[in-house]
Amino acid sequence: MTPLFEPFTLRDVTIPNRVWMPPMCQYSAAPEGPEAGVPTDWHFAHYAARATGGTGLIVVEATAVSPEGRITPYDLGIWNDRQVEAFRRITRFLAEQGTVPAIQLAHAGRKASTERPWKGGAPVGPEAHGWDSVAPSALAFDERHPVPAELTAGQIEDLVEQFAVAARRALAAGFEIAEIHGAHGYLINEFLSPHSNHRTDAYGGSYENRTRFALDVVDAVRAVWPDDKPLFFRVSATDWLHEGGWTADDTVRFAGDLRAHGVDLLDVSTGGNASGVRIPTGPGYQVPFAARVRDEAGLPVAAVGLITEAEQAEKILANGEADAVLLGRELLRNPSWARHAARELGGEVRVPDQYHRSV
């Protein structure tokens, strides 16, 4: 048994291997009407292919807790029962393949209401199914984005409840793990960072105040998410700013807080909250941030970021830098990456009977 293909158990959920798929938006749902935010045949085929390819855990893409929480009008949502029913088809199939289905609950904040990336990603208005965005502070993400409306304390409380209601629906939809999206410059990340949070009330200023909303969301979700099922949190470990932003030290401290509030694993990414920054990318460039959290906060972590080779992934786990690896673009390129890696490393992965000739 190689580390990459050892099972991993959190609470009462056992994930068959450490090859995981991170949330990657497909921007392929209807933008309005009764089918808005509802998974389509594209989503089913997309996730089913990675499950039959041996992926141990699939985290379904950022799924909005409200219509206004979508990144684009074409994002998935989980604010109504029609969406829940459509998700059941996906979670049922994934579970039949031995893959653990997870979902990322999200709100885009000031980066909401934009066009799809292949259409340029610019903010859109009502004429293109758009809406007005909200944020901790009335600060635009960049010169292209409009200034968002600053959330009131009452609206913040409503948002916490929206995450809880979405978690209940995720459970009804058959998901085994819920992940709260606190990264990449979206709403929760905007509260965490002093770069985007200039509030002077109980939700801004000090570290304790800036993390309040995130921990309120964690508490609300954990209260409705069963004790036997894990809860993940995705974080941007740094804004990549020289000063005035969220830092790796903040992340280590925050990881301890998350652990105390019932989070079982930190999904460690970086960036996305400040425009125009230079990020020194390269193979495994975000792994050291995950390793710090695992070593200093004692919280299990998953590492992501230009992890492409089986030997590279195996080394990350063998060195104790992470408990699992998340492969994004590589799984887009090769849905059967886990099966190929198992063959290369001498590990074992489940193969559907219909594909037995490929072993």
Short mmCIF file of C-alpha atoms in Angstrom, two decimals:
data_model
loop_
_atom_site.label_atom_id
_atom_site.label_comp_id
_atom_site.label_asym_id
_atom_site.label_seq_id
_atom_site.Cartn_x
_atom_site.Cartn_y
_atom_site.Cartn_z
CA MET A 1 0.00 0.00 0.00
CA THR A 2 1.42 3.36 -1.00
CA PRO A 3 0.52 6.53 0.96
CA LEU A 4 -1.42 7.90 -2.00
CA PHE A 5 -3.77 4.92 -1.97
CA GLU A 6 -4.24 4.44 1.74
CA PRO A 7 -7.78 5.07 3.03
CA PHE A 8 -8.33 8.17 5.14
CA THR A 9 -11.01 8.35 7.82
CA LEU A 10 -12.51 11.53 9.27
CA ARG A 11 -15.27 11.06 11.82
CA ASP A 12 -17.29 8.11 10.42
CA VAL A 13 -16.50 8.71 6.75
CA THR A 14 -13.70 6.71 5.11
CA ILE A 15 -12.28 8.05 1.85
CA PRO A 16 -10.74 5.18 -0.15
CA ASN A 17 -7.60 7.03 -1.23
CA ARG A 18 -5.81 10.39 -1.02
CA VAL A 19 -6.41 11.44 -4.66
CA TRP A 20 -9.06 14.14 -4.37
CA MET A 21 -10.72 16.50 -6.79
CA PRO A 22 -11.03 20.14 -5.67
CA PRO A 23 -14.01 22.34 -6.49
CA MET A 24 -13.70 23.74 -10.02
CA CYS A 25 -16.59 25.80 -11.36
CA GLN A 26 -18.08 24.66 -14.66
CA TYR A 27 -20.30 27.73 -15.17
CA SER A 28 -22.82 25.50 -16.93
CA ALA A 29 -26.15 25.92 -15.15
CA ALA A 30 -29.10 27.94 -16.43
CA PRO A 31 -28.77 31.63 -15.46
CA GLU A 32 -32.41 32.24 -14.56
CA GLY A 33 -35.85 30.68 -14.32
CA PRO A 34 -36.79 27.42 -12.55
CA GLU A 35 -33.60 25.70 -13.73
CA ALA A 36 -31.27 28.42 -12.36
CA GLY A 37 -28.44 26.86 -10.37
CA VAL A 38 -29.64 23.31 -11.12
CA PRO A 39 -27.03 20.68 -12.07
CA THR A 40 -27.27 19.57 -15.69
CA ASP A 41 -26.23 16.55 -17.74
CA TRP A 42 -22.86 18.28 -18.15
CA HIS A 43 -22.30 18.25 -14.39
CA PHE A 44 -23.35 14.62 -14.12
CA ALA A 45 -20.99 13.49 -16.90
CA HIS A 46 -18.16 15.66 -15.57
CA TYR A 47 -18.23 14.27 -12.04
CA ALA A 48 -19.13 10.73 -13.06
CA ALA A 49 -16.04 10.48 -15.26
CA ARG A 50 -13.71 11.35 -12.38
CA ALA A 51 -15.48 8.89 -10.08
CA THR A 52 -15.14 6.00 -12.53
CA GLY A 53 -11.50 7.07 -12.91
CA GLY A 54 -10.80 6.18 -9.27
CA THR A 55 -10.84 9.59 -7.56
CA GLY A 56 -11.36 9.01 -3.84
CA LEU A 57 -13.15 12.26 -3.00
CA ILE A 58 -14.86 14.74 -5.29
CA VAL A 59 -15.67 18.21 -3.99
CA VAL A 60 -18.42 19.60 -6.18
CA GLU A 61 -17.70 23.11 -7.39
CA ALA A 62 -18.55 26.31 -5.51
CA THR A 63 -22.29 26.07 -4.97
CA ALA A 64 -24.03 29.28 -4.01
CA VAL A 65 -26.12 29.53 -0.86
CA SER A 66 -28.27 32.20 -2.53
CA PRO A 67 -28.82 33.54 -6.07
CA GLU A 68 -26.77 36.65 -5.19
CA GLY A 69 -23.93 34.44 -3.96
CA ARG A 70 -23.06 33.10 -7.40
CA ILE A 71 -19.80 34.08 -9.07
CA THR A 72 -21.57 34.09 -12.43
CA PRO A 73 -25.24 33.70 -13.35
CA TYR A 74 -24.29 30.23 -14.59
CA ASP A 75 -23.09 28.82 -11.26
CA LEU A 76 -24.65 25.97 -9.33
CA GLY A 77 -26.81 26.76 -6.33
CA ILE A 78 -28.39 24.96 -3.43
CA TRP A 79 -31.06 27.40 -2.28
CA ASN A 80 -34.10 25.35 -3.41
CA ASP A 81 -35.41 21.80 -3.53
CA ARG A 82 -35.23 21.50 -7.34
CA GLN A 83 -31.46 21.82 -7.04
CA VAL A 84 -31.37 19.24 -4.25
CA GLU A 85 -33.20 16.67 -6.36
CA ALA A 86 -30.83 17.15 -9.29
CA PHE A 87 -27.79 16.80 -7.02
CA ARG A 88 -29.10 13.45 -5.75
CA ARG A 89 -28.49 11.89 -9.16
CA ILE A 90 -24.82 12.92 -8.96
CA THR A 91 -24.18 11.93 -5.34
CA ARG A 92 -25.88 8.56 -5.83
CA PHE A 93 -23.68 7.70 -8.80
CA LEU A 94 -20.48 8.85 -7.10
CA ALA A 95 -21.26 6.74 -4.04
CA GLU A 96 -21.97 3.72 -6.25
CA GLN A 97 -18.43 4.06 -7.65
CA GLY A 98 -16.92 4.19 -4.15
CA THR A 99 -16.18 7.92 -4.38
CA VAL A 100 -17.11 10.14 -1.44
CA PRO A 101 -19.26 13.08 -2.60
CA ALA A 102 -18.53 16.48 -1.05
CA ILE A 103 -19.86 19.95 -1.81
CA GLN A 104 -18.41 23.43 -1.40
CA LEU A 105 -20.88 25.97 0.01
CA ALA A 106 -20.07 29.45 -1.21
CA HIS A 107 -20.93 33.12 -1.51
CA ALA A 108 -18.96 35.25 -3.97
CA GLY A 109 -19.31 38.60 -2.17
CA ARG A 110 -17.83 41.51 -4.11
CA LYS A 111 -16.63 39.15 -6.89
CA ALA A 112 -20.19 38.09 -7.73
CA SER A 113 -22.22 38.80 -10.88
CA THR A 114 -19.50 38.33 -13.49
CA GLU A 115 -19.40 36.79 -16.94
CA ARG A 116 -17.98 33.30 -17.49
CA PRO A 117 -14.16 33.20 -17.76
CA TRP A 118 -14.15 32.23 -21.43
CA LYS A 119 -16.35 35.28 -22.08
CA GLY A 120 -13.86 37.60 -20.37
CA GLY A 121 -15.04 37.41 -16.75
CA ALA A 122 -16.12 41.05 -16.56
CA PRO A 123 -18.89 42.16 -14.18
CA VAL A 124 -22.37 41.98 -15.69
CA GLY A 125 -25.57 43.91 -15.00
CA PRO A 126 -29.27 43.08 -15.17
CA GLU A 127 -29.18 43.01 -18.98
CA ALA A 128 -26.95 39.91 -18.73
CA HIS A 129 -28.69 38.22 -15.75
CA GLY A 130 -26.53 40.14 -13.24
CA TRP A 131 -27.27 41.75 -9.87
CA ASP A 132 -25.73 44.12 -7.31
CA SER A 133 -22.96 42.61 -5.19
CA VAL A 134 -22.38 42.88 -1.43
CA ALA A 135 -19.26 42.76 0.73
CA PRO A 136 -17.92 43.50 4.22
CA SER A 137 -16.88 46.97 3.04
CA ALA A 138 -17.75 49.22 0.12
CA LEU A 139 -14.47 48.45 -1.66
CA ALA A 140 -14.32 47.22 -5.24
CA PHE A 141 -12.10 44.23 -6.04
CA ASP A 142 -10.41 46.12 -8.89
CA GLU A 143 -11.06 48.89 -11.39
CA ARG A 144 -13.38 46.67 -13.45
CA HIS A 145 -15.66 45.69 -10.59
CA PRO A 146 -18.38 47.97 -9.21
CA VAL A 147 -18.28 49.12 -5.60
CA PRO A 148 -20.32 46.59 -3.60
CA ALA A 149 -22.91 47.49 -0.99
CA GLU A 150 -21.58 47.21 2.55
CA LEU A 151 -23.44 44.55 4.48
CA THR A 152 -25.42 45.55 7.55
CA ALA A 153 -25.18 43.53 10.76
CA GLY A 154 -28.66 42.17 10.08
CA GLN A 155 -27.70 41.08 6.57
CA ILE A 156 -24.63 39.31 7.96
CA GLU A 157 -26.83 37.35 10.33
CA ASP A 158 -29.09 36.40 7.42
CA LEU A 159 -26.07 35.16 5.45
CA VAL A 160 -25.01 32.92 8.32
CA GLU A 161 -28.47 31.37 8.26
CA GLN A 162 -28.27 30.92 4.48
CA PHE A 163 -25.15 28.80 4.91
CA ALA A 164 -26.92 26.67 7.52
CA VAL A 165 -29.99 26.17 5.31
CA ALA A 166 -27.73 25.28 2.38
CA ALA A 167 -25.94 22.70 4.54
CA ARG A 168 -29.28 21.07 5.41
CA ARG A 169 -30.09 20.86 1.72
CA ALA A 170 -26.63 19.45 0.96
CA LEU A 171 -27.29 16.68 3.46
CA ALA A 172 -30.66 15.95 1.86
CA ALA A 173 -28.91 15.85 -1.52
CA GLY A 174 -26.68 12.99 -0.38
CA PHE A 175 -23.38 14.70 0.28
CA GLU A 176 -21.11 13.10 2.88
CA ILE A 177 -18.82 16.09 3.42
CA ALA A 178 -19.50 19.84 3.37
CA GLU A 179 -16.76 22.39 2.66
CA ILE A 180 -17.14 26.08 3.49
CA HIS A 181 -15.51 28.34 0.90
CA GLY A 182 -13.34 30.85 2.73
CA ALA A 183 -10.77 31.42 -0.01
CA HIS A 184 -9.99 33.18 -3.30
CA GLY A 185 -11.36 36.60 -2.48
CA TYR A 186 -14.96 35.56 -2.05
CA LEU A 187 -17.19 36.70 0.79
CA ILE A 188 -15.71 34.89 3.80
CA ASN A 189 -12.16 35.60 2.63
CA GLU A 190 -13.14 39.27 2.26
CA PHE A 191 -14.11 39.36 5.94
CA LEU A 192 -10.89 37.65 7.04
CA SER A 193 -8.43 39.98 5.32
CA PRO A 194 -7.70 43.56 6.45
CA HIS A 195 -7.09 44.30 2.77
CA SER A 196 -10.81 43.94 2.01
CA ASN A 197 -12.39 44.41 5.44
CA HIS A 198 -12.35 48.01 6.66
CA ARG A 199 -15.30 47.68 9.04
CA THR A 200 -15.23 49.30 12.46
CA ASP A 201 -17.95 47.21 14.11
CA ALA A 202 -17.87 43.70 15.60
CA TYR A 203 -16.97 42.23 12.20
CA GLY A 204 -13.90 44.32 11.44
CA GLY A 205 -10.65 45.64 12.82
CA SER A 206 -9.02 43.07 15.09
CA TYR A 207 -8.20 39.50 14.11
CA GLU A 208 -11.00 38.30 16.41
CA ASN A 209 -13.53 40.56 14.73
CA ARG A 210 -12.44 39.78 11.18
CA THR A 211 -12.74 36.03 11.82
CA ARG A 212 -16.11 36.36 13.55
CA PHE A 213 -18.25 35.91 10.43
CA ALA A 214 -16.28 32.85 9.30
CA LEU A 215 -16.58 31.19 12.69
CA ASP A 216 -20.27 32.09 12.91
CA VAL A 217 -20.78 30.32 9.58
CA VAL A 218 -18.77 27.31 10.76
CA ASP A 219 -20.83 27.10 13.94
CA ALA A 220 -24.11 27.39 12.06
CA VAL A 221 -23.14 24.70 9.55
CA ARG A 222 -21.66 22.39 12.17
CA ALA A 223 -24.89 22.69 14.19
CA VAL A 224 -26.93 21.18 11.33
CA TRP A 225 -24.26 18.92 9.83
CA PRO A 226 -24.31 15.46 11.48
CA ASP A 227 -21.64 14.70 14.07
CA ASP A 228 -20.57 11.61 12.12
CA LYS A 229 -19.84 13.59 8.92
CA PRO A 230 -16.75 15.76 8.34
CA LEU A 231 -16.68 19.50 7.75
CA PHE A 232 -13.94 21.08 5.63
CA PHE A 233 -12.93 24.72 5.25
CA ARG A 234 -11.08 26.13 2.24
CA VAL A 235 -8.71 28.98 2.99
CA SER A 236 -6.39 31.24 1.03
CA ALA A 237 -3.33 30.96 3.26
CA THR A 238 -1.98 34.33 2.10
CA ASP A 239 -3.08 37.33 0.04
CA TRP A 240 0.49 37.49 -1.32
CA LEU A 241 0.72 41.10 -0.18
CA HIS A 242 3.83 42.54 1.46
CA GLU A 243 1.70 44.30 4.06
CA GLY A 244 -1.92 44.93 4.95
CA GLY A 245 -3.24 41.49 4.03
CA TRP A 246 -4.02 38.03 5.38
CA THR A 247 -0.82 36.08 6.11
CA ALA A 248 0.43 32.54 6.61
CA ASP A 249 0.78 33.28 10.33
CA ASP A 250 -2.89 34.30 10.41
CA THR A 251 -3.79 31.04 8.70
CA VAL A 252 -1.98 28.90 11.26
CA ARG A 253 -3.73 30.76 14.08
CA PHE A 254 -7.08 30.51 12.30
CA ALA A 255 -6.62 26.79 11.73
CA GLY A 256 -6.51 26.30 15.48
CA ASP A 257 -9.73 28.27 15.86
CA LEU A 258 -11.41 26.23 13.12
CA ARG A 259 -10.36 23.00 14.77
CA ALA A 260 -11.88 24.17 18.06
CA HIS A 261 -15.14 24.95 16.24
CA GLY A 262 -15.47 21.50 14.69
CA VAL A 263 -13.69 21.74 11.34
CA ASP A 264 -12.02 18.44 10.45
CA LEU A 265 -9.72 19.42 7.58
CA LEU A 266 -8.31 22.59 6.04
CA ASP A 267 -8.20 22.75 2.25
CA VAL A 268 -5.21 25.06 1.75
CA SER A 269 -4.98 27.33 -1.29
CA THR A 270 -3.72 30.92 -1.65
CA GLY A 271 -4.49 34.26 -3.29
CA GLY A 272 -7.52 35.68 -5.04
CA ASN A 273 -8.35 38.53 -2.68
CA ALA A 274 -6.04 41.23 -4.04
CA SER A 275 -5.74 42.14 -7.70
CA GLY A 276 -2.46 42.68 -9.50
CA VAL A 277 -0.28 40.66 -7.12
CA ARG A 278 2.60 38.53 -8.36
CA ILE A 279 2.32 34.92 -7.21
CA PRO A 280 5.48 32.78 -7.49
CA THR A 281 3.88 29.70 -9.02
CA GLY A 282 5.62 26.39 -9.65
CA PRO A 283 5.09 22.68 -8.98
CA GLY A 284 3.58 22.28 -5.52
CA TYR A 285 4.01 25.98 -4.74
CA GLN A 286 1.22 26.00 -2.14
CA VAL A 287 2.24 22.81 -0.34
CA PRO A 288 4.46 24.58 2.24
CA PHE A 289 1.44 26.52 3.51
CA ALA A 290 -0.47 23.28 4.06
CA ALA A 291 2.54 21.71 5.74
CA ARG A 292 2.78 24.60 8.22
CA VAL A 293 -0.85 24.21 9.23
CA ARG A 294 -0.49 20.46 9.68
CA ASP A 295 2.69 20.84 11.71
CA GLU A 296 1.82 23.87 13.85
CA ALA A 297 -1.97 23.69 14.24
CA GLY A 298 -2.39 19.93 14.27
CA LEU A 299 -5.29 20.06 11.83
CA PRO A 300 -5.43 17.63 8.89
CA VAL A 301 -4.84 19.35 5.56
CA ALA A 302 -5.22 18.81 1.84
CA ALA A 303 -2.67 20.39 -0.47
CA VAL A 304 -3.41 21.87 -3.89
CA GLY A 305 -1.56 23.75 -6.61
CA LEU A 306 0.29 22.37 -9.65
CA ILE A 307 0.40 18.81 -8.33
CA THR A 308 0.54 16.76 -11.51
CA GLU A 309 2.78 13.69 -11.17
CA ALA A 310 2.13 10.51 -9.18
CA GLU A 311 5.62 10.50 -7.66
CA GLN A 312 5.25 14.17 -6.67
CA ALA A 313 1.92 13.51 -4.96
CA GLU A 314 3.28 10.44 -3.20
CA LYS A 315 6.27 12.40 -1.88
CA ILE A 316 4.04 15.15 -0.42
CA LEU A 317 2.19 12.55 1.62
CA ALA A 318 5.26 10.50 2.54
CA ASN A 319 6.99 13.65 3.83
CA GLY A 320 4.03 14.47 6.07
CA GLU A 321 3.31 17.74 4.28
CA ALA A 322 -0.37 16.92 3.75
CA ASP A 323 -2.94 14.22 4.40
CA ALA A 324 -4.32 14.28 0.85
CA VAL A 325 -3.67 15.98 -2.48
CA LEU A 326 -6.18 17.86 -4.61
CA LEU A 327 -5.60 17.71 -8.35
CA GLY A 328 -7.48 20.35 -10.34
CA ARG A 329 -6.32 20.96 -13.89
CA GLU A 330 -4.69 17.54 -14.03
CA LEU A 331 -8.02 15.84 -13.39
CA LEU A 332 -9.60 18.02 -16.08
CA ARG A 333 -6.97 16.72 -18.47
CA ASN A 334 -7.10 13.13 -17.28
CA PRO A 335 -10.23 11.89 -15.47
CA SER A 336 -8.51 8.53 -14.81
CA TRP A 337 -5.41 10.04 -13.18
CA ALA A 338 -5.90 7.93 -10.04
CA ARG A 339 -5.97 4.68 -11.99
CA HIS A 340 -2.84 5.61 -13.90
CA ALA A 341 -1.06 6.66 -10.69
CA ALA A 342 -2.01 3.39 -9.00
CA ARG A 343 -0.50 1.46 -11.88
CA GLU A 344 2.69 3.54 -11.70
CA LEU A 345 3.09 3.29 -7.93
CA GLY A 346 1.88 -0.25 -7.40
CA GLY A 347 -1.22 0.87 -5.52
CA GLU A 348 -4.79 -0.32 -5.78
CA VAL A 349 -7.83 1.64 -6.88
CA ARG A 350 -11.36 0.52 -7.61
CA VAL A 351 -12.09 -0.03 -11.30
CA PRO A 352 -15.67 -0.42 -12.54
CA ASP A 353 -16.44 -3.90 -13.86
CA GLN A 354 -17.23 -2.40 -17.24
CA TYR A 355 -13.62 -1.13 -17.44
CA HIS A 356 -11.88 -4.31 -16.27
CA ARG A 357 -10.15 -4.67 -19.65
CA SER A 358 -8.26 -1.42 -19.00
CA VAL A 359 -6.41 -2.76 -15.93
#
